[in-house]
Amino acid sequence: MEMEGISESSLFKNTIRNMEHSAQIIKLSPAALERLKSPRRAIVVSVPVRMDDGSFRVFSGYRVQHNHVLGPFKGGIRYHQSVTLSEVAALASLMTFKNSLLNLPLGGAKGGICVDPTQISAREAEQLTRRYTSEIAPWIGPDRDIPAPDVGTSSQTMAWMLDQYSLESGFSQTGVVTGKPLEIGGSAGRDAATGLGVVYIIEKVLEKLSKKIKGTTLAVQGFGKVGKHAALEAHHLGARVVAVSDVNNALYNPEGLNIPELAEHYDSKMTLSGYHGGKVISNEDLLALDAEVLAPCALDGTINSNNADRVKAKIIVEGANGPVTANANEILNAKKCLIIPDILANGGGVVVSYFEWVQDISWLFWDETQVREKLRTVMYRSFDKVWEFSKQNHVDMRTSAMSVSLIRLEAALKLRGQI
Ligand code: NAD
């Protein structure tokens, strides 16, 4: 039986399609497939906020806990005007698959509030976050479900969640969220982790194709927590980052953008606009650039049947969750474009979130070098596993990543007697 309102979004439908395709390849038991198609629990809350102008608004909030057969639920919280229950459910299932693939002892969840975070003040955001945390408090906690930042949320959002949850518990519980500021139990290296992971994966793909990251041309869509750090690290390793973008438009320089300078500009102005080291082009034009690698790091569905034909890059590394739609995937596969799927490519964030959680519950902290080394090990190992499965079974990397993930989940479901 299907939960009402869960399967409406194209992201949810795409995820089910990917799951069913891999299930056929690995001959997954029908019971495991059926179990993993539906989330374990979906929490829907209304979140009242007194706005700065004295008016009163009620926002819709969600927390979907997809599966916890491997360990406590884990996944980000998104603030965006397009958030729906179905999108959150799809993102929650991607977390289950990602954590399984990366061999972490964690299940999958996701949360979100339907709000445009650019249209509310810091005070309103704090009140919204505290009330949302209170509403979902019975279902989260260091042993149950550990939220983290995602689109439109930040380490500050996590600090408010941590504080509210701790106030309600009566004692400080730093392990309830990850992606926190360093001063209150955050991990060294968490800010850059997802972007770093994207670059480690780019390095591995290039290595398989007997190429090096130094001198490789790269276009990055989205310059937020993921895109900015991916661009910075790639630049640092000698890649030529020819274009980056934010929600408004893109900047292009065929000689390579000065990413550290651009990042400083973005941090102070919160927009790419006004930076003069590149030509302004549209987000759509960025997708069609002649770069060797394209890293979509913004939102889902940005590469779709309307623009996939124009993509020239031969390698796509999905920094965002679900940026390539199912139709676009077919078009790109036919063009022999190598796509490294989200559950592998953007796993760096949850890997370091896992490290942060481990540090919090053991009260022992690591330095950034240790974090980076451990992250690199997990990303390289996971890539190799997916690459090998793909070669042995003659399937693309998306099918391979989902297959590797489902094999572990099925074994866990069986061992626990759930199927
Ligand atoms: P963010 O809010 O920090 O940044 C999003 C960026 O995308 C911003 O630069 C924004 O201007 C840009 N953007 C928004 N809409 C766009 C559009 N239509 N076209 C081009 N650019 C657009 O979010 P984030 O945390 O960087 O997350 C980006 C993606 O990565 C999401 O899909 C998220 O789920 C995924 N992800 C994030 C993490 C993490 O650790 N933050 C981990 C794994 C996956």
Coordinates of C-alpha atoms and ligand atoms in Angstrom, one line a residue:
M1 CA 0.0 0.0 0.0
E2 CA 1.2 3.5 -0.9
M3 CA 1.3 6.4 1.5
E4 CA -0.9 9.2 0.2
G5 CA 0.9 12.1 -1.5
I6 CA 4.2 10.4 -1.4
S7 CA 4.8 9.5 -5.0
E8 CA 3.7 12.7 -6.8
S9 CA 7.1 14.2 -7.5
S10 CA 9.3 13.3 -10.5
L11 CA 12.2 12.8 -8.2
F12 CA 10.3 10.1 -6.3
K13 CA 9.2 8.5 -9.6
N14 CA 12.8 8.6 -10.9
T15 CA 14.1 7.0 -7.7
I16 CA 11.6 4.2 -7.9
R17 CA 12.5 3.6 -11.5
N18 CA 16.2 3.4 -10.7
M19 CA 15.5 1.1 -7.8
E20 CA 13.4 -1.2 -10.0
H21 CA 16.0 -1.3 -12.7
S22 CA 18.8 -2.3 -10.3
A23 CA 16.5 -4.8 -8.5
Q24 CA 16.1 -6.7 -11.8
I25 CA 19.9 -6.8 -12.3
I26 CA 20.6 -8.2 -8.9
K27 CA 17.4 -10.2 -8.6
L28 CA 16.4 -8.4 -5.5
S29 CA 13.7 -10.2 -3.5
P30 CA 10.2 -8.7 -4.1
A31 CA 9.8 -8.3 -0.4
A32 CA 13.0 -6.1 -0.1
L33 CA 11.9 -4.0 -3.1
E34 CA 8.4 -3.5 -1.7
R35 CA 9.8 -2.6 1.7
L36 CA 12.2 0.0 0.3
K37 CA 9.7 1.6 -1.9
S38 CA 7.9 3.2 1.0
P39 CA 9.3 5.2 3.9
R40 CA 9.0 3.9 7.4
R41 CA 7.4 7.1 8.7
A42 CA 6.4 10.5 7.4
I43 CA 5.9 13.3 9.9
V44 CA 4.0 16.4 8.7
V45 CA 3.9 19.4 11.0
S46 CA 2.6 23.0 10.8
V47 CA 5.0 25.6 12.0
P48 CA 3.5 28.9 13.3
V49 CA 5.7 32.0 13.2
R50 CA 5.1 35.5 14.4
M51 CA 6.6 37.6 11.5
D52 CA 8.6 40.8 12.0
D53 CA 5.7 42.9 10.8
G54 CA 3.5 41.5 13.5
S55 CA 1.5 39.1 11.1
F56 CA 1.2 35.4 11.8
R57 CA 2.1 32.7 9.3
V58 CA 2.0 28.9 9.4
F59 CA 4.5 27.0 7.3
S60 CA 4.4 23.3 6.4
G61 CA 7.3 21.2 7.7
Y62 CA 8.2 17.5 7.0
R63 CA 10.5 14.8 8.3
V64 CA 10.5 11.6 6.4
Q65 CA 12.3 8.6 7.9
H66 CA 12.8 6.2 5.1
N67 CA 14.6 3.2 6.5
H68 CA 16.8 2.4 9.6
V69 CA 17.8 -1.2 9.1
L70 CA 21.5 -0.1 9.1
G71 CA 21.4 2.3 12.0
P72 CA 19.9 5.6 13.2
F73 CA 18.1 7.7 10.5
K74 CA 20.3 10.5 9.1
G75 CA 19.7 13.2 6.5
G76 CA 19.5 17.0 5.9
I77 CA 16.9 19.6 6.4
R78 CA 16.0 21.8 3.4
Y79 CA 14.4 25.2 3.4
H80 CA 13.0 26.0 -0.1
Q81 CA 9.8 27.3 -1.5
S82 CA 9.3 24.1 -3.6
V83 CA 9.6 21.6 -0.8
T84 CA 6.8 19.0 -0.8
L85 CA 6.2 15.8 1.1
S86 CA 6.9 13.7 -2.0
E87 CA 10.3 15.5 -2.7
V88 CA 11.4 15.0 0.9
A89 CA 10.4 11.3 0.8
A90 CA 12.5 10.8 -2.4
L91 CA 15.4 12.6 -0.8
A92 CA 15.0 10.4 2.3
S93 CA 15.2 7.3 0.3
L94 CA 18.3 8.6 -1.5
M95 CA 19.9 8.9 2.0
T96 CA 19.2 5.3 2.7
F97 CA 20.8 4.2 -0.5
K98 CA 23.8 6.6 0.0
N99 CA 24.5 5.4 3.5
S100 CA 24.3 1.8 2.5
L101 CA 26.6 2.3 -0.5
L102 CA 29.1 4.2 1.6
N103 CA 29.0 1.4 4.2
L104 CA 28.0 3.7 7.0
P105 CA 26.0 2.4 10.0
L106 CA 23.2 4.8 9.3
G107 CA 19.7 4.8 7.8
G108 CA 18.1 7.4 5.6
A109 CA 15.9 10.4 6.4
K110 CA 15.2 14.0 5.1
G111 CA 13.4 17.0 6.3
G112 CA 12.2 20.3 5.0
I113 CA 10.1 23.4 5.3
C114 CA 8.2 25.0 2.5
V115 CA 9.6 28.5 2.8
D116 CA 11.8 30.8 0.7
P117 CA 14.7 31.4 3.1
T118 CA 15.8 34.5 1.2
Q119 CA 12.5 36.2 2.1
I120 CA 12.6 35.8 5.9
S121 CA 14.8 37.6 8.5
A122 CA 17.3 35.9 10.8
R123 CA 14.9 36.3 13.7
E124 CA 12.0 34.7 11.7
A125 CA 14.4 31.9 10.6
E126 CA 15.4 31.2 14.2
Q127 CA 11.7 31.1 15.4
L128 CA 10.8 28.8 12.4
T129 CA 13.7 26.5 13.2
R130 CA 13.0 26.3 16.9
R131 CA 9.3 25.5 16.5
Y132 CA 10.0 23.0 13.8
T133 CA 12.5 21.3 16.0
S134 CA 10.0 21.1 18.9
E135 CA 7.4 19.6 16.6
I136 CA 9.7 16.8 15.4
A137 CA 11.6 16.4 18.7
P138 CA 9.9 13.1 19.8
W139 CA 11.3 11.4 16.7
I140 CA 14.8 12.8 16.5
G141 CA 17.9 12.4 18.8
P142 CA 21.5 11.1 18.7
D143 CA 20.3 7.5 18.8
R144 CA 17.2 8.0 16.6
D145 CA 17.5 10.5 13.8
I146 CA 20.3 13.1 13.2
P147 CA 19.5 16.0 10.9
A148 CA 22.1 18.1 9.0
P149 CA 22.1 21.1 6.7
D150 CA 20.9 21.0 3.1
V151 CA 19.7 23.6 0.6
G152 CA 18.8 26.8 2.3
T153 CA 20.0 25.8 5.8
S154 CA 23.4 26.3 7.4
S155 CA 25.5 25.6 10.5
Q156 CA 23.6 28.4 12.2
T157 CA 20.3 26.5 11.6
M158 CA 21.9 23.4 13.1
A159 CA 23.0 25.5 16.2
W160 CA 19.4 26.5 16.8
M161 CA 18.1 23.0 16.4
L162 CA 20.8 21.7 18.8
D163 CA 19.9 24.4 21.3
Q164 CA 16.1 23.8 21.1
Y165 CA 16.4 20.0 21.3
S166 CA 18.8 20.3 24.3
L167 CA 16.4 22.8 26.1
E168 CA 13.6 20.3 25.8
S169 CA 15.8 17.4 26.9
G170 CA 17.1 19.3 29.9
F171 CA 20.8 18.7 29.0
S172 CA 23.1 19.5 26.1
Q173 CA 22.9 17.0 23.3
T174 CA 25.5 17.9 20.7
G175 CA 25.0 14.6 18.8
V176 CA 21.5 15.4 17.7
V177 CA 22.5 17.3 14.6
T178 CA 25.7 17.4 12.4
G179 CA 27.0 20.3 10.3
K180 CA 27.2 22.4 13.5
P181 CA 29.6 25.2 14.1
L182 CA 33.0 24.0 15.4
E183 CA 32.5 25.8 18.8
I184 CA 29.6 23.6 19.7
G185 CA 30.7 20.2 18.6
G186 CA 31.1 20.5 14.9
S187 CA 33.7 18.6 13.0
A188 CA 36.8 20.1 11.3
G189 CA 36.3 19.7 7.6
R190 CA 32.5 19.4 7.5
D191 CA 31.8 22.6 5.6
A192 CA 33.9 21.5 2.7
A193 CA 33.2 17.8 2.9
T194 CA 30.5 17.3 0.1
G195 CA 32.5 19.5 -2.3
L196 CA 35.7 17.7 -1.5
G197 CA 34.0 14.3 -2.0
V198 CA 32.8 15.5 -5.4
V199 CA 36.4 16.3 -6.4
Y200 CA 37.8 13.0 -5.0
I201 CA 35.3 11.3 -7.3
I202 CA 36.3 13.4 -10.3
E203 CA 40.0 12.4 -9.6
K204 CA 39.0 8.7 -9.6
V205 CA 37.0 8.9 -12.8
L206 CA 39.8 10.7 -14.6
E207 CA 42.3 8.2 -13.3
K208 CA 40.2 5.4 -14.9
L209 CA 40.4 7.3 -18.1
S210 CA 44.1 7.8 -17.8
K211 CA 43.8 11.5 -17.2
K212 CA 44.7 13.8 -14.3
I213 CA 42.7 16.6 -12.7
K214 CA 45.5 19.1 -13.3
G215 CA 44.5 21.0 -16.4
T216 CA 41.1 19.3 -16.8
T217 CA 38.3 21.8 -17.6
L218 CA 35.3 21.8 -15.2
A219 CA 32.0 23.7 -15.1
V220 CA 30.1 23.8 -11.8
Q221 CA 26.4 24.6 -11.5
G222 CA 25.5 26.1 -8.1
F223 CA 27.9 27.9 -5.8
G224 CA 26.5 27.0 -2.4
K225 CA 27.8 24.7 0.2
V226 CA 28.5 21.9 -2.3
G227 CA 29.4 23.8 -5.5
K228 CA 31.7 26.5 -3.9
H229 CA 33.9 23.9 -2.1
A230 CA 34.0 21.6 -5.2
A231 CA 35.2 24.5 -7.3
L232 CA 37.7 25.6 -4.7
E233 CA 39.2 22.2 -4.2
A234 CA 39.3 21.5 -8.0
H235 CA 41.0 24.9 -8.5
H236 CA 43.5 24.1 -5.7
L237 CA 44.4 20.8 -7.5
G238 CA 45.1 22.6 -10.8
A239 CA 41.8 22.0 -12.6
R240 CA 40.6 24.8 -14.9
V241 CA 37.2 25.8 -13.5
V242 CA 35.8 27.6 -16.6
A243 CA 32.3 28.3 -15.2
V244 CA 30.3 28.5 -12.1
S245 CA 26.7 29.7 -11.4
D246 CA 24.1 30.6 -8.8
V247 CA 20.4 30.9 -9.0
N248 CA 20.6 34.1 -11.1
N249 CA 23.2 33.4 -13.8
A250 CA 26.6 31.9 -14.5
L251 CA 30.2 33.3 -15.0
Y252 CA 32.4 32.0 -17.7
N253 CA 36.1 32.4 -18.4
P254 CA 37.7 29.9 -20.8
E255 CA 41.1 30.5 -19.2
G256 CA 39.8 29.4 -15.8
L257 CA 38.1 31.6 -13.1
N258 CA 40.0 32.8 -10.1
I259 CA 37.9 30.7 -7.7
P260 CA 39.4 31.8 -4.3
E261 CA 38.8 35.4 -5.3
L262 CA 35.3 34.6 -6.6
A263 CA 34.5 32.7 -3.4
E264 CA 35.5 35.7 -1.3
H265 CA 33.2 37.9 -3.5
Y266 CA 30.3 35.4 -3.0
D267 CA 30.8 35.2 0.7
S268 CA 30.6 39.0 1.2
K269 CA 27.9 39.7 -1.4
M270 CA 25.9 36.5 -1.3
T271 CA 25.7 36.6 -5.1
L272 CA 28.1 36.1 -8.1
S273 CA 26.8 39.3 -9.6
G274 CA 29.3 42.2 -9.7
Y275 CA 32.3 40.0 -10.1
H276 CA 34.3 41.1 -13.2
G277 CA 36.7 38.1 -13.7
G278 CA 34.3 36.3 -16.1
K279 CA 31.7 36.8 -18.7
V280 CA 28.0 36.6 -17.6
I281 CA 26.1 33.7 -19.3
S282 CA 22.9 31.9 -18.4
N283 CA 22.6 28.8 -16.3
E284 CA 21.4 27.0 -19.5
D285 CA 24.5 28.1 -21.4
L286 CA 26.8 26.8 -18.6
L287 CA 25.3 23.3 -19.2
A288 CA 26.2 23.5 -22.9
L289 CA 29.9 24.6 -22.4
D290 CA 32.7 22.6 -23.9
A291 CA 34.1 21.5 -20.5
E292 CA 35.4 18.0 -20.0
V293 CA 33.6 17.6 -16.6
L294 CA 30.2 19.1 -15.6
A295 CA 29.3 19.1 -11.9
P296 CA 25.6 20.0 -11.3
C297 CA 25.6 21.1 -7.6
A298 CA 22.3 23.1 -7.4
L299 CA 18.9 21.4 -7.3
D300 CA 17.2 18.3 -8.7
G301 CA 16.0 18.2 -12.3
T302 CA 18.3 20.9 -13.7
I303 CA 19.5 18.6 -16.5
N304 CA 16.3 17.4 -18.2
S305 CA 14.9 16.5 -21.6
N306 CA 14.8 20.2 -22.6
N307 CA 18.6 20.7 -22.3
A308 CA 20.3 17.3 -22.2
D309 CA 20.9 17.4 -26.0
R310 CA 23.0 20.5 -25.6
V311 CA 25.3 19.0 -22.9
K312 CA 28.8 18.6 -24.4
A313 CA 30.7 17.3 -21.3
K314 CA 31.7 13.7 -21.5
I315 CA 31.7 13.3 -17.7
I316 CA 28.9 14.4 -15.3
V317 CA 29.5 14.2 -11.6
E318 CA 26.2 14.7 -9.6
G319 CA 27.0 17.0 -6.7
A320 CA 23.3 17.8 -6.2
N321 CA 20.7 15.1 -5.4
G322 CA 18.8 14.1 -8.6
P323 CA 20.1 16.8 -11.0
V324 CA 19.7 14.5 -14.1
T325 CA 16.1 13.4 -14.8
A326 CA 15.4 9.9 -16.1
N327 CA 14.8 11.2 -19.7
A328 CA 18.0 13.2 -19.6
N329 CA 19.8 10.2 -18.3
E330 CA 18.7 8.2 -21.4
I331 CA 19.7 11.0 -23.8
L332 CA 23.1 11.3 -22.1
N333 CA 23.8 7.6 -22.0
A334 CA 23.1 7.4 -25.7
K335 CA 25.7 10.1 -26.2
K336 CA 28.2 8.0 -24.2
C337 CA 28.4 10.5 -21.4
L338 CA 29.7 8.9 -18.2
I339 CA 27.4 9.9 -15.3
I340 CA 28.6 9.4 -11.7
P341 CA 25.3 9.3 -9.6
D342 CA 24.5 11.4 -6.6
I343 CA 24.4 8.6 -4.1
L344 CA 28.1 8.1 -4.8
A345 CA 29.3 11.6 -5.9
N346 CA 27.9 13.7 -3.1
G347 CA 28.4 11.2 -0.3
G348 CA 31.2 13.2 1.2
G349 CA 28.8 15.3 3.3
V350 CA 27.2 12.4 5.1
V351 CA 30.6 10.7 5.5
V352 CA 31.9 13.7 7.5
S353 CA 28.5 14.1 9.2
Y354 CA 29.0 10.5 10.4
F355 CA 32.5 11.4 11.6
E356 CA 31.0 14.4 13.4
W357 CA 28.4 12.3 15.1
V358 CA 31.1 9.7 16.1
Q359 CA 33.2 12.5 17.6
D360 CA 30.2 14.0 19.5
I361 CA 29.1 10.8 21.1
S362 CA 32.7 9.8 22.0
W363 CA 33.6 13.4 23.1
L364 CA 36.9 13.1 21.2
F365 CA 37.8 15.4 18.3
W366 CA 39.9 14.9 15.2
D367 CA 41.9 17.5 13.3
E368 CA 41.2 18.4 9.7
T369 CA 44.0 16.3 8.2
Q370 CA 42.6 13.2 9.9
V371 CA 39.1 14.0 8.6
R372 CA 40.2 14.6 5.1
E373 CA 42.3 11.4 5.0
K374 CA 39.4 9.3 6.3
L375 CA 37.0 10.9 3.9
R376 CA 39.3 10.3 0.9
T377 CA 39.6 6.6 1.9
V378 CA 35.8 6.1 2.1
M379 CA 35.2 7.9 -1.2
Y380 CA 37.9 6.1 -3.2
R381 CA 36.9 2.7 -1.8
S382 CA 33.2 3.3 -2.6
F383 CA 34.1 4.5 -6.1
D384 CA 36.2 1.4 -6.7
K385 CA 33.4 -0.9 -5.6
V386 CA 30.8 0.8 -7.9
W387 CA 33.3 0.9 -10.8
E388 CA 34.1 -2.8 -10.5
F389 CA 30.4 -3.8 -10.2
S390 CA 29.7 -1.7 -13.3
K391 CA 32.5 -3.4 -15.3
Q392 CA 31.6 -6.9 -14.2
N393 CA 27.9 -6.6 -14.9
H394 CA 28.1 -4.3 -17.9
V395 CA 25.8 -1.6 -16.4
D396 CA 26.2 2.1 -16.1
M397 CA 27.4 3.7 -12.9
R398 CA 23.9 4.8 -11.7
T399 CA 22.6 1.2 -11.9
S400 CA 25.8 -0.1 -10.3
A401 CA 25.7 2.3 -7.4
M402 CA 22.1 1.5 -6.7
S403 CA 22.8 -2.3 -7.0
V404 CA 25.7 -2.2 -4.6
S405 CA 23.5 -0.3 -2.1
L406 CA 20.5 -2.6 -2.5
I407 CA 22.6 -5.8 -1.9
R408 CA 23.7 -4.5 1.5
L409 CA 20.2 -3.4 2.4
E410 CA 18.7 -6.7 1.4
A411 CA 21.2 -8.6 3.5
A412 CA 20.5 -6.4 6.5
L413 CA 16.7 -6.8 6.1
K414 CA 17.1 -10.6 6.0
L415 CA 19.5 -10.8 8.9
R416 CA 17.1 -8.7 11.1
G417 CA 14.2 -10.9 10.1
Q418 CA 12.3 -8.0 8.5
I419 CA 11.7 -9.8 5.1
Ligands
NAD1 P1 22.9 25.7 -1.0 O1 21.6 26.2 -0.6 O2 24.1 25.9 -0.1 O3 23.3 26.1 -2.5 C1 22.6 25.9 -3.6 C2 23.2 26.7 -4.7 O4 22.5 26.5 -5.9 C3 23.2 28.2 -4.6 O5 24.4 28.8 -5.1 C4 22.0 28.7 -5.4 O6 22.1 30.0 -5.8 C5 22.1 27.7 -6.6 N1 20.8 27.5 -7.3 C6 19.6 27.3 -6.8 N2 18.7 27.1 -7.8 C7 19.4 27.1 -8.9 C8 19.1 26.9 -10.3 N3 17.9 26.7 -10.6 N4 20.1 26.9 -11.2 C9 21.4 27.1 -10.8 N5 21.8 27.3 -9.5 C10 20.8 27.3 -8.6 O7 22.7 24.1 -1.1 P2 23.8 22.9 -1.0 O8 23.9 22.5 0.4 O9 25.0 23.4 -1.8 O10 23.0 21.8 -1.8 C11 23.0 21.7 -3.3 C12 22.6 20.3 -3.7 O11 23.5 19.3 -3.1 C13 21.2 19.9 -3.2 O12 20.7 19.0 -4.2 C14 21.5 19.1 -2.0 O13 20.5 18.2 -1.6 C15 22.8 18.4 -2.4 N6 23.6 17.9 -1.3 C16 24.1 18.8 -0.3 C17 24.9 18.3 0.7 C18 25.5 19.2 1.8 O14 26.3 18.8 2.5 N7 25.1 20.5 1.8 C19 25.2 17.0 0.7 C20 24.8 16.1 -0.3 C21 24.0 16.6 -1.3

